[in-house]
C-alpha cells in the first residue's frame, strides 16, 4: 500500500536514506518476532501463518529495496511512518482475512450444495409423480432435473420405513444397530448404485452427469418407499409381487427410458439398462424379504405349532448379496454374449 | 448460556463505509475503562455458590419447557439458546426406552446409543436441510428448538411406561387392547404437539413458499421417535 508512497518520497541524501532503509528492514523483522512471541501460542497453524507472513513481508521489503535502488531515492521520516502504517494495516488485514476465511470455511460446504436444494414444493410433488410415469421418447434426450432435496428426503423416508420393517420382523443384528444398518443400506444403495451406473454410463458413452444420476435413482426410490410401506404392514405375498411388478416396474421403466434416450447404440443401451433394472428390482425384493415379518400362522401350519417366528440375523445378508451379484453378473454376461 | 446479542448491530451499521485515507498516520490512545461499570454489569457469576449457578440454569431450562408446552410465537427459545435442555430430554428418553432390555440381549428395544444418535443426527440433518433451503436461522438455534420440542414425546414415554406398569401380568385381551389404544392416543397427541411447536418456532425463519419442504423432515423425525415410543414394550 505505502510502498508506492515511499517511492514518491524524495530524499536528497543517498547514503543516509539507505542506512535508514536497512535499519527499518531489520527493525520490522524484530517487531514481527516480538509480536509472534507475544500473541501466538504454540499452535503450529499460527506459526505457519506467521512464517508465511514474514516471508511475504520480506518479499515486499525486497521489492521496495529494489525499486529504491533503481530510483536512487530513499525513505525518510515519512517513509518510516508509512512503513509502520502499512504494517498495522497489514496486520489488521491479515487478522480480518483469517476471521473471514474461518467463517467462510464453516459455510462454504453448505453454499456449494445450496443450488441443488433450490426447489418448490410443487416441483417436488410433480417430480415424485413423474418418477412413476415412463415416457416413451427415445430419440431425444429426456430432461433430468439435477436436484438433491427429493432424493435425500426419499432416502431418509426409506430409512424410517426400513427401521419399521426391521422392528416388526424382529430382526436382530449382532455387532451393530438397526439404525446404522438401515442408513447404511439406503445410502449405500443410493450412492453405490449411482456411482456404478455412472461408471457404466461413462464406459457406454451415455450423456448423463453424476448429479443427474443421483437425482434419477433417488426419485426412483419413491416406488420402493411406497411398496415397502404397504407391504411391511399388509402381509400378502401376492400383493407384494403385484406391487413389485407394477410400482417397482414403473419406476424402473422410467429410469430405463431416460437412460435409453441418452445412450446411443443397442449394446450400450442393453448393458446400462439391464444392469440398472436388475439392481433396482432385486434391491426391492431383497429389502422386502430380508426384513419382512414372518406371519406366524403360516409357519404354524407348515412346521407345527409353538415354533417362534424366524429371527433373521445379519448372517443371511451375504447369500442375498451374492444372489444380487450373481444376477448382475449373469445379466452382464448375457449382454456380453449378445454382442 | 450463550446470548445472541443483536442489539448492538444498528450502532455500528454506519461505520462500514468510513474509510481512512493512507496519509493519516494511525496513532492515538486507546483507553479501556477499567473501573467504570454501569449498574447492569455489576452482577458477577464468579463468586456465587455453584448451587446458584446450577439453579439459575435449570430455571432457564424450565422456562423454555413452558415455552414448548405453550407454543406462542415467542422468540425466547431462539434468542438465548442452550443445549442443556435437549441433552436432558434426550438422555431421559433414551434411558426410558432402554429400560427393560438391559438384561435380555435379544430384545427388540432400541439401545441407548441408538436413540441418542437418532435424536442428534436427525436434528443435525433437519438443520442442514433448512439451511440448504435458505433458512435464516443459526445452526445451534435450530438444534435447540428441535431438542426442546422432544419434551411432549418424553412426557408421552413416561405415560406409556406408567400405563405398561399398571397393566397386570395376566391381563386379558380386552384390557391389553384398551391399553394399546390409550398409548396410541397419547403418542399421537404428543407427536402432533411436538411437530406443531417446532414448526411454530422454526417456520418464521424460512422462505414462505418452502415451508412444506422444511416441515417434512421434522415430521419424519418426530414420527420415528413417536413410533419408537409406541412400539416400546417392557420385556417380561
Coordinates of C-alpha atoms in Angstrom, one line a residue:
Chain A
X1 CA 0.0 0.0 0.0
X2 CA 2.5 2.5 1.1
X3 CA 5.4 1.2 -0.9
X4 CA 4.3 3.5 -3.8
X5 CA 4.1 6.2 -1.1
X6 CA 7.7 5.5 -0.3
X7 CA 8.7 5.6 -3.9
X8 CA 7.2 9.0 -4.4
X9 CA 9.1 10.3 -1.4
X10 CA 12.1 12.4 -2.4
X11 CA 15.1 12.4 -0.2
X12 CA 18.3 14.1 -1.3
X13 CA 20.8 12.2 0.8
X14 CA 21.6 8.9 -0.7
X15 CA 23.6 7.1 1.9
X16 CA 21.6 8.2 5.0
X17 CA 18.4 7.1 3.5
X18 CA 20.0 3.8 2.5
X19 CA 21.1 3.2 6.1
X20 CA 17.7 4.1 7.3
X21 CA 16.1 1.7 5.0
X22 CA 18.3 -1.2 6.2
X23 CA 17.6 -0.4 9.8
X24 CA 13.9 -0.2 9.0
X25 CA 14.0 -3.6 7.4
X26 CA 15.7 -5.3 10.3
X27 CA 13.7 -3.3 12.7
X28 CA 10.5 -4.5 11.2
X29 CA 11.6 -8.1 11.4
X30 CA 12.4 -7.7 15.1
X31 CA 9.0 -6.2 15.7
X32 CA 7.5 -9.2 14.0
X33 CA 9.4 -11.6 16.1
X34 CA 8.2 -9.9 19.2
X35 CA 4.7 -9.9 18.1
X36 CA 4.9 -13.5 17.3
X37 CA 6.2 -14.3 20.7
X38 CA 3.5 -12.3 22.4
X39 CA 0.4 -13.1 20.5
X40 CA 0.6 -16.6 19.1
X41 CA 0.6 -19.6 21.3
X42 CA 2.4 -22.8 20.4
X43 CA -0.1 -23.7 17.7
X44 CA 1.5 -24.9 14.5
X45 CA -1.1 -23.2 12.4
X46 CA -0.2 -19.8 13.8
X47 CA 3.4 -20.5 13.4
X48 CA 2.8 -21.4 9.8
X49 CA 0.8 -18.3 9.2
X50 CA 3.4 -16.1 10.9
X51 CA 6.1 -17.7 8.8
X52 CA 4.2 -17.1 5.7
X53 CA 3.5 -13.6 6.6
X54 CA 7.1 -12.9 7.4
X55 CA 8.1 -14.3 4.1
X56 CA 5.6 -12.1 2.3
X57 CA 6.9 -9.1 4.2
X58 CA 10.4 -9.9 3.3
X59 CA 9.5 -10.2 -0.3
X60 CA 7.7 -6.8 -0.2
X61 CA 10.6 -5.3 1.5
X62 CA 13.0 -6.7 -1.1
X63 CA 10.8 -5.3 -3.8
X64 CA 10.7 -2.0 -2.2
X65 CA 14.5 -2.0 -1.8
X66 CA 14.9 -3.0 -5.4
X67 CA 12.7 -0.2 -6.6
X68 CA 14.5 2.2 -4.4
X69 CA 17.8 1.1 -5.8
X70 CA 16.5 1.9 -9.3
X71 CA 15.1 5.3 -8.3
X72 CA 18.0 6.2 -6.1
X73 CA 15.5 7.8 -3.8
X74 CA 15.2 6.9 -0.2
X75 CA 12.8 6.8 2.6
X76 CA 13.0 9.4 5.3
X77 CA 11.0 10.0 8.4
X78 CA 7.7 10.0 6.5
X79 CA 8.8 6.7 5.0
X80 CA 9.1 5.2 8.5
X81 CA 5.6 6.3 9.3
X82 CA 4.4 4.9 6.1
X83 CA 6.0 1.6 6.8
X84 CA 4.5 1.5 10.3
X85 CA 1.1 2.3 9.0
X86 CA 1.5 -0.3 6.3
X87 CA 2.5 -2.8 8.9
X88 CA -0.5 -2.0 11.1
X89 CA -2.8 -2.1 8.1
X90 CA -1.3 -5.4 7.0
X91 CA -1.8 -6.8 10.5
X92 CA -5.4 -5.8 10.6
X93 CA -6.0 -7.1 7.1
X94 CA -4.4 -10.4 7.9
X95 CA -6.5 -10.8 11.1
X96 CA -9.6 -9.9 9.1
X97 CA -8.7 -12.4 6.4
X98 CA -8.1 -15.1 9.0
X99 CA -11.5 -14.5 10.6
X100 CA -13.2 -14.3 7.2
X101 CA -11.7 -17.5 6.0
X102 CA -12.6 -19.3 9.2
X103 CA -16.2 -18.2 8.8
X104 CA -16.2 -18.9 5.2
X105 CA -14.9 -22.5 5.6
X106 CA -17.7 -23.2 8.0
X107 CA -20.4 -22.2 5.5
X108 CA -18.6 -22.9 2.2
X109 CA -19.7 -26.5 2.0
X110 CA -23.3 -25.5 2.6
X111 CA -23.2 -22.8 0.0
X112 CA -21.7 -25.2 -2.6
X113 CA -24.7 -27.5 -2.1
X114 CA -27.4 -24.9 -1.9
X115 CA -28.2 -24.7 -5.7
X116 CA -29.1 -28.4 -5.6
X117 CA -31.8 -27.7 -3.0
X118 CA -33.4 -24.9 -4.8
X119 CA -36.9 -26.3 -5.3
X120 CA -40.5 -25.5 -4.6
X121 CA -43.0 -28.0 -3.0
X122 CA -45.0 -28.2 -6.2
X123 CA -41.9 -29.1 -8.2
X124 CA -41.1 -31.9 -5.8
X125 CA -44.6 -33.2 -5.9
X126 CA -44.5 -33.2 -9.7
X127 CA -41.2 -35.0 -9.9
X128 CA -42.4 -37.6 -7.5
X129 CA -45.4 -38.3 -9.7
X130 CA -43.3 -38.2 -12.8
X131 CA -41.0 -40.8 -11.3
X132 CA -43.7 -43.3 -11.8
X133 CA -44.5 -42.4 -15.4
X134 CA -42.2 -43.8 -18.0
X135 CA -42.0 -41.6 -21.1
X136 CA -41.7 -43.4 -24.5
X137 CA -39.4 -40.9 -26.1
X138 CA -36.0 -42.4 -27.0
X139 CA -34.9 -40.3 -29.9
X140 CA -34.3 -37.1 -28.0
X141 CA -32.5 -36.9 -24.6
X142 CA -35.1 -36.6 -21.8
X143 CA -34.6 -33.9 -19.3
X144 CA -33.4 -34.9 -15.8
X145 CA -33.6 -32.3 -13.1
X146 CA -30.3 -32.1 -11.1
X147 CA -31.8 -31.7 -7.7
X148 CA -31.0 -33.4 -4.4
X149 CA -33.8 -32.4 -2.0
X150 CA -36.2 -35.0 -3.2
X151 CA -33.7 -37.9 -3.3
X152 CA -32.3 -37.1 0.2
X153 CA -35.8 -37.0 1.7
X154 CA -36.8 -40.2 0.0
X155 CA -33.7 -41.9 1.3
X156 CA -34.4 -40.8 4.8
X157 CA -38.0 -41.9 4.4
X158 CA -36.8 -45.2 3.3
X159 CA -34.5 -45.4 6.4
X160 CA -37.5 -44.8 8.6
X161 CA -39.6 -47.5 6.7
X162 CA -36.7 -50.0 6.9
X163 CA -36.4 -49.3 10.7
X164 CA -40.1 -50.1 11.0
X165 CA -39.8 -53.2 8.9
X166 CA -36.8 -54.4 10.9
X167 CA -38.5 -53.7 14.2
X168 CA -41.7 -55.5 13.3
X169 CA -39.9 -58.5 11.9
X170 CA -37.8 -58.8 15.0
X171 CA -34.5 -58.5 13.1
X172 CA -31.5 -59.0 15.3
X173 CA -28.3 -57.6 14.1
X174 CA -25.2 -58.5 16.0
X175 CA -22.4 -56.0 16.3
X176 CA -24.5 -53.2 15.1
X177 CA -27.6 -51.2 15.4
X178 CA -30.8 -51.3 13.3
X179 CA -30.4 -47.6 12.7
X180 CA -26.9 -48.0 11.3
X181 CA -27.8 -50.9 9.2
X182 CA -30.8 -49.1 7.7
X183 CA -28.9 -45.9 7.0
X184 CA -26.0 -47.9 5.6
X185 CA -28.3 -49.9 3.3
X186 CA -30.2 -47.0 1.9
X187 CA -27.3 -44.6 1.4
X188 CA -25.1 -47.4 0.3
X189 CA -27.6 -48.4 -2.4
X190 CA -28.2 -44.8 -3.5
X191 CA -24.6 -43.7 -3.7
X192 CA -23.1 -47.0 -4.7
X193 CA -25.5 -47.9 -7.5
X194 CA -25.5 -44.3 -8.7
X195 CA -21.7 -44.4 -9.0
X196 CA -21.7 -47.8 -10.6
X197 CA -24.2 -46.8 -13.2
X198 CA -22.4 -43.6 -13.8
X199 CA -19.3 -45.5 -14.4
X200 CA -21.1 -47.9 -16.8
X201 CA -22.6 -44.8 -18.5
X202 CA -19.1 -43.4 -18.9
X203 CA -18.0 -46.6 -20.5
X204 CA -21.0 -46.8 -22.7
X205 CA -20.7 -43.1 -23.6
X206 CA -24.1 -42.1 -22.3
X207 CA -24.8 -38.5 -21.7
X208 CA -25.6 -38.2 -18.1
X209 CA -23.8 -36.5 -15.2
X210 CA -23.3 -37.8 -11.7
X211 CA -25.8 -35.3 -10.3
X212 CA -28.5 -36.4 -12.8
X213 CA -27.8 -40.0 -12.0
X214 CA -28.2 -39.3 -8.3
X215 CA -31.4 -37.4 -8.8
X216 CA -32.8 -40.1 -11.2
X217 CA -32.0 -43.0 -8.9
X218 CA -33.1 -41.0 -5.9
X219 CA -36.6 -40.3 -7.3
X220 CA -36.6 -43.9 -8.4
X221 CA -36.7 -44.9 -4.8
X222 CA -40.1 -43.4 -4.4
X223 CA -41.7 -46.6 -5.8
X224 CA -39.6 -48.6 -3.3
X225 CA -40.8 -46.5 -0.4
X226 CA -44.5 -46.9 -1.4
X227 CA -44.2 -50.7 -2.0
X228 CA -42.2 -51.3 1.2
X229 CA -44.5 -49.1 3.3
X230 CA -47.6 -51.0 2.1
X231 CA -46.1 -54.5 2.3
X232 CA -44.4 -54.1 5.7
X233 CA -47.9 -53.5 7.1
X234 CA -50.1 -55.7 4.9
X235 CA -48.7 -59.2 4.7
X236 CA -49.8 -60.8 1.5
X237 CA -47.2 -62.3 -0.7
X238 CA -49.4 -61.9 -3.8
X239 CA -50.0 -58.3 -3.0
X240 CA -46.2 -57.8 -2.7
X241 CA -45.5 -59.4 -6.0
X242 CA -48.2 -57.4 -7.7
X243 CA -46.9 -54.1 -6.3
X244 CA -43.3 -55.2 -7.0
X245 CA -44.2 -55.7 -10.6
X246 CA -46.4 -52.7 -11.1
X247 CA -45.0 -49.9 -8.9
X248 CA -41.4 -51.0 -8.8
X249 CA -41.6 -51.8 -12.5
X250 CA -43.0 -48.4 -13.4
X251 CA -40.3 -46.6 -11.6
X252 CA -37.6 -48.8 -13.1
X253 CA -39.1 -48.4 -16.6
X254 CA -39.0 -44.6 -16.1
X255 CA -35.3 -44.7 -15.3
X256 CA -34.6 -47.1 -18.1
X257 CA -36.5 -44.9 -20.6
X258 CA -34.4 -41.9 -19.5
X259 CA -31.2 -43.8 -19.8
X260 CA -32.1 -45.2 -23.2
X261 CA -32.9 -41.7 -24.5
X262 CA -29.4 -40.6 -23.5
X263 CA -27.5 -43.5 -24.9
X264 CA -26.6 -44.4 -28.5
X265 CA -26.4 -47.9 -29.8
X266 CA -28.0 -51.2 -29.0
X267 CA -25.4 -52.9 -26.9
X268 CA -24.6 -50.0 -24.6
X269 CA -28.3 -49.5 -24.0
X270 CA -28.7 -53.1 -23.1
X271 CA -25.8 -53.2 -20.7
X272 CA -26.7 -50.0 -19.0
X273 CA -30.4 -50.6 -18.7
X274 CA -30.1 -54.3 -17.9
X275 CA -27.8 -53.7 -15.0
X276 CA -29.9 -50.8 -13.7
X277 CA -33.2 -52.7 -13.9
X278 CA -31.8 -55.8 -12.4
X279 CA -30.2 -54.0 -9.5
X280 CA -33.2 -51.8 -8.8
X281 CA -35.8 -54.6 -8.9
X282 CA -33.7 -57.1 -6.9
X283 CA -33.0 -54.4 -4.3
X284 CA -36.7 -54.1 -3.7
X285 CA -37.0 -57.8 -3.5
X286 CA -34.1 -58.0 -1.0
X287 CA -35.4 -55.3 1.2
X288 CA -38.8 -56.9 1.4
X289 CA -37.7 -60.4 2.2
X290 CA -34.8 -59.5 4.4
X291 CA -36.9 -57.5 6.8
X292 CA -40.3 -59.0 6.4
X293 CA -42.4 -60.1 9.2
X294 CA -43.0 -63.8 9.1
X295 CA -46.6 -64.5 9.6
X296 CA -46.8 -66.9 12.5
X297 CA -49.9 -68.6 11.2
X298 CA -48.2 -69.7 8.0
X299 CA -45.3 -71.1 10.0
X300 CA -47.6 -72.8 12.4
X301 CA -49.4 -74.6 9.6
X302 CA -46.1 -75.5 7.9
X303 CA -43.9 -76.6 10.7
X304 CA -46.3 -77.3 13.5
X305 CA -47.3 -75.1 16.4
X306 CA -45.2 -73.4 19.1
X307 CA -42.3 -72.5 16.8
X308 CA -41.2 -69.0 17.3
X309 CA -41.0 -66.8 14.2
X310 CA -37.8 -67.0 12.4
X311 CA -35.4 -64.4 13.5
X312 CA -33.3 -63.2 10.7
X313 CA -29.8 -62.4 11.5
X314 CA -27.2 -60.5 9.6
X315 CA -25.6 -63.8 8.5
X316 CA -28.4 -64.0 5.9
X317 CA -27.0 -61.0 4.1
X318 CA -24.1 -62.5 2.2
X319 CA -26.3 -65.0 0.5
X320 CA -28.7 -62.4 -0.8
X321 CA -25.9 -60.0 -1.7
X322 CA -24.2 -62.8 -3.6
X323 CA -27.5 -63.5 -5.4
X324 CA -27.7 -59.9 -6.4
X325 CA -24.1 -60.1 -7.6
X326 CA -24.8 -63.3 -9.4
X327 CA -27.8 -61.8 -11.2
X328 CA -25.8 -58.8 -12.2
X329 CA -23.0 -60.9 -13.5
X330 CA -25.4 -63.1 -15.4
X331 CA -27.1 -60.1 -17.0
X332 CA -23.8 -58.7 -17.9
X333 CA -22.6 -62.0 -19.3
X334 CA -25.9 -62.2 -21.3
X335 CA -25.3 -58.8 -22.6
X336 CA -21.7 -59.6 -23.5
X337 CA -22.8 -62.7 -25.3
X338 CA -25.3 -60.8 -27.4
X339 CA -22.5 -58.7 -28.7
Chain B
X1 CA -25.7 -19.9 28.4
X2 CA -24.8 -18.0 25.3
X3 CA -26.7 -15.0 24.2
X4 CA -27.0 -13.7 20.8
X5 CA -26.6 -10.0 21.3
X6 CA -28.1 -8.3 18.4
X7 CA -29.0 -5.0 19.9
X8 CA -25.5 -3.6 19.2
X9 CA -25.7 -4.0 15.4
X10 CA -27.5 -0.8 14.5
X11 CA -25.0 1.2 16.4
X12 CA -22.1 0.2 14.1
X13 CA -24.1 -0.2 11.0
X14 CA -22.9 3.2 9.7
X15 CA -19.2 2.5 10.2
X16 CA -18.9 0.2 7.3
X17 CA -18.4 2.9 4.8
X18 CA -16.0 5.0 6.8
X19 CA -12.6 5.0 5.1
X20 CA -9.4 6.3 6.4
X21 CA -7.0 7.8 3.9
X22 CA -3.5 6.4 3.9
X23 CA -1.8 9.8 4.6
X24 CA -3.1 10.0 8.1
X25 CA -0.8 8.1 10.5
X26 CA -2.6 5.7 12.7
X27 CA -1.9 7.0 16.2
X28 CA -3.7 7.9 19.4
X29 CA -4.6 6.4 22.7
X30 CA -6.9 3.6 23.3
X31 CA -8.2 3.9 26.8
X32 CA -10.0 1.0 28.3
X33 CA -12.5 2.0 31.0
X34 CA -11.4 -0.5 33.7
X35 CA -13.3 0.8 36.7
X36 CA -16.3 2.4 35.2
X37 CA -19.0 -0.1 35.4
X38 CA -22.6 0.6 34.7
X39 CA -25.0 -1.0 37.1
X40 CA -26.0 -3.7 34.7
X41 CA -22.6 -5.2 34.7
X42 CA -22.2 -5.5 38.4
X43 CA -23.8 -8.9 38.5
X44 CA -20.9 -11.3 38.5
X45 CA -21.1 -15.1 38.5
X46 CA -17.5 -15.5 39.6
X47 CA -18.1 -15.7 43.3
X48 CA -21.5 -17.1 43.6
X49 CA -22.1 -20.6 45.0
X50 CA -22.3 -23.4 42.5
X51 CA -25.8 -24.2 43.6
X52 CA -27.0 -20.8 42.5
X53 CA -25.4 -21.2 39.1
X54 CA -26.9 -24.6 38.5
X55 CA -30.3 -23.5 39.8
X56 CA -30.3 -20.4 37.6
X57 CA -29.5 -22.6 34.5
X58 CA -32.1 -25.1 35.5
X59 CA -34.7 -22.3 35.9
X60 CA -33.8 -21.1 32.4
X61 CA -34.3 -24.6 31.1
X62 CA -37.6 -24.9 32.9
X63 CA -38.8 -21.6 31.4
X64 CA -38.1 -23.0 27.9
X65 CA -40.0 -26.1 28.8
X66 CA -43.0 -23.9 29.5
X67 CA -42.5 -22.2 26.1
X68 CA -42.6 -25.6 24.4
X69 CA -45.8 -26.6 26.2
X70 CA -47.5 -23.3 25.2
X71 CA -46.0 -22.6 21.8
X72 CA -46.9 -19.0 21.3
X73 CA -44.9 -17.3 18.6
X74 CA -42.3 -16.0 21.0
X75 CA -38.6 -16.0 20.2
X76 CA -37.3 -16.7 23.7
X77 CA -36.4 -20.2 22.6
X78 CA -34.4 -18.8 19.7
X79 CA -32.8 -15.8 21.4
X80 CA -31.0 -17.5 24.3
X81 CA -30.4 -21.0 23.0
X82 CA -28.8 -23.7 25.1
X83 CA -28.2 -27.4 24.6
X84 CA -28.7 -28.4 28.3
X85 CA -32.4 -28.9 27.9
X86 CA -32.1 -31.1 24.8
X87 CA -29.4 -33.1 26.4
X88 CA -31.5 -33.7 29.5
X89 CA -34.5 -34.7 27.4
X90 CA -32.5 -36.9 25.1
X91 CA -30.8 -38.8 27.9
X92 CA -34.1 -39.2 29.8
X93 CA -35.9 -40.5 26.7
X94 CA -33.0 -42.8 25.8
X95 CA -32.8 -44.2 29.3
X96 CA -36.5 -44.9 29.5
X97 CA -36.5 -46.5 26.1
X98 CA -33.5 -48.6 27.1
X99 CA -35.1 -49.6 30.4
X100 CA -36.5 -53.1 30.1
X101 CA -34.0 -54.6 27.8
X102 CA -30.9 -54.2 29.9
X103 CA -30.7 -57.9 30.8
X104 CA -32.2 -59.7 27.9
X105 CA -30.0 -59.4 24.8
X106 CA -32.3 -60.4 22.0
X107 CA -35.0 -57.9 22.9
X108 CA -36.0 -55.6 20.1
X109 CA -35.9 -52.4 22.2
X110 CA -33.6 -49.7 20.9
X111 CA -30.3 -49.3 22.6
X112 CA -29.3 -46.1 24.4
X113 CA -26.8 -45.2 21.8
X114 CA -29.3 -45.7 19.0
X115 CA -31.8 -43.3 20.5
X116 CA -29.1 -40.8 21.2
X117 CA -27.8 -40.9 17.7
X118 CA -31.2 -40.8 16.1
X119 CA -32.1 -37.6 18.0
X120 CA -28.8 -35.7 17.4
X121 CA -28.2 -37.0 13.9
X122 CA -31.8 -36.3 13.0
X123 CA -31.8 -32.7 14.3
X124 CA -28.5 -32.0 12.6
X125 CA -29.9 -33.3 9.3
X126 CA -33.1 -31.2 9.7
X127 CA -31.0 -28.1 10.5
X128 CA -28.7 -28.6 7.5
X129 CA -31.7 -29.1 5.3
X130 CA -33.3 -25.9 6.5
X131 CA -30.0 -24.1 5.9
X132 CA -29.8 -25.5 2.4
X133 CA -33.3 -24.4 1.6
X134 CA -32.4 -20.9 2.5
X135 CA -33.5 -20.6 6.1
X136 CA -32.1 -17.7 8.2
X137 CA -31.7 -19.4 11.4
X138 CA -28.4 -20.3 13.1
X139 CA -27.2 -23.9 13.5
X140 CA -27.5 -24.1 17.2
X141 CA -30.7 -22.2 17.5
X142 CA -32.3 -24.8 15.3
X143 CA -30.7 -27.6 17.3
X144 CA -32.0 -26.0 20.5
X145 CA -35.6 -25.7 19.2
X146 CA -35.7 -29.3 17.9
X147 CA -34.2 -30.7 21.1
X148 CA -36.6 -28.8 23.3
X149 CA -39.6 -29.9 21.2
X150 CA -38.9 -33.5 22.2
X151 CA -40.5 -32.7 25.5
X152 CA -44.0 -33.8 24.7
X153 CA -42.7 -37.1 23.4
X154 CA -40.7 -37.6 26.6
X155 CA -43.9 -37.0 28.6
X156 CA -45.7 -39.5 26.4
X157 CA -42.9 -42.0 27.0
X158 CA -43.4 -41.5 30.8
X159 CA -47.1 -42.0 30.4
X160 CA -46.6 -45.1 28.3
X161 CA -44.3 -46.7 30.9
X162 CA -46.9 -45.9 33.6
X163 CA -49.6 -47.5 31.5
X164 CA -47.5 -50.6 30.9
X165 CA -46.7 -50.8 34.6
X166 CA -50.3 -50.6 35.5
X167 CA -51.3 -53.4 33.2
X168 CA -51.2 -56.6 35.2
X169 CA -49.2 -59.5 34.1
X170 CA -52.1 -61.8 33.2
X171 CA -54.3 -59.3 31.6
X172 CA -57.0 -60.4 29.2
X173 CA -57.1 -59.2 25.6
X174 CA -59.6 -56.5 26.1
X175 CA -57.5 -54.9 28.7
X176 CA -54.5 -55.0 26.6
X177 CA -56.4 -53.5 23.7
X178 CA -57.6 -50.6 25.8
X179 CA -54.0 -50.0 27.0
X180 CA -52.7 -50.1 23.4
X181 CA -55.4 -47.6 22.2
X182 CA -54.6 -45.3 25.1
X183 CA -50.9 -45.4 24.2
X184 CA -51.7 -44.7 20.6
X185 CA -53.8 -41.7 21.6
X186 CA -51.1 -40.4 23.9
X187 CA -48.3 -40.8 21.4
X188 CA -50.2 -39.3 18.5
X189 CA -51.2 -36.3 20.6
X190 CA -47.6 -35.7 21.7
X191 CA -46.2 -36.3 18.2
X192 CA -48.5 -33.7 16.7
X193 CA -47.8 -31.4 19.6
X194 CA -44.0 -31.7 19.0
X195 CA -44.4 -31.1 15.3
X196 CA -46.7 -28.1 15.8
X197 CA -44.5 -26.5 18.4
X198 CA -41.2 -26.8 16.4
X199 CA -43.0 -25.6 13.3
X200 CA -44.3 -22.6 15.2
X201 CA -40.8 -21.7 16.3
X202 CA -38.9 -22.5 13.1
X203 CA -41.4 -21.6 10.3
X204 CA -40.8 -17.9 10.5
X205 CA -37.2 -18.2 9.6
X206 CA -38.0 -20.0 6.3
X207 CA -38.9 -18.6 3.0
X208 CA -42.7 -18.6 2.8
X209 CA -43.0 -20.8 -0.3
X210 CA -40.8 -23.6 1.1
X211 CA -42.3 -24.2 4.5
X212 CA -43.7 -27.6 3.4
X213 CA -40.2 -28.8 2.4
X214 CA -38.8 -27.8 5.8
X215 CA -41.7 -29.3 7.7
X216 CA -41.5 -32.7 6.1
X217 CA -38.2 -33.9 7.7
X218 CA -39.3 -32.5 11.0
X219 CA -42.5 -34.6 10.7
X220 CA -40.4 -37.7 9.8
X221 CA -38.1 -37.1 12.7
X222 CA -40.8 -36.9 15.3
X223 CA -42.7 -39.6 13.7
X224 CA -39.8 -42.0 14.0
X225 CA -39.3 -41.1 17.7
X226 CA -43.0 -41.4 18.4
X227 CA -43.1 -44.7 16.7
X228 CA -40.2 -46.0 18.8
X229 CA -42.1 -44.9 21.9
X230 CA -45.3 -46.6 20.7
X231 CA -43.6 -49.9 20.0
X232 CA -41.7 -49.9 23.2
X233 CA -42.6 -52.9 25.3
X234 CA -41.1 -53.9 28.6
X235 CA -39.5 -57.4 28.4
X236 CA -41.2 -59.8 30.7

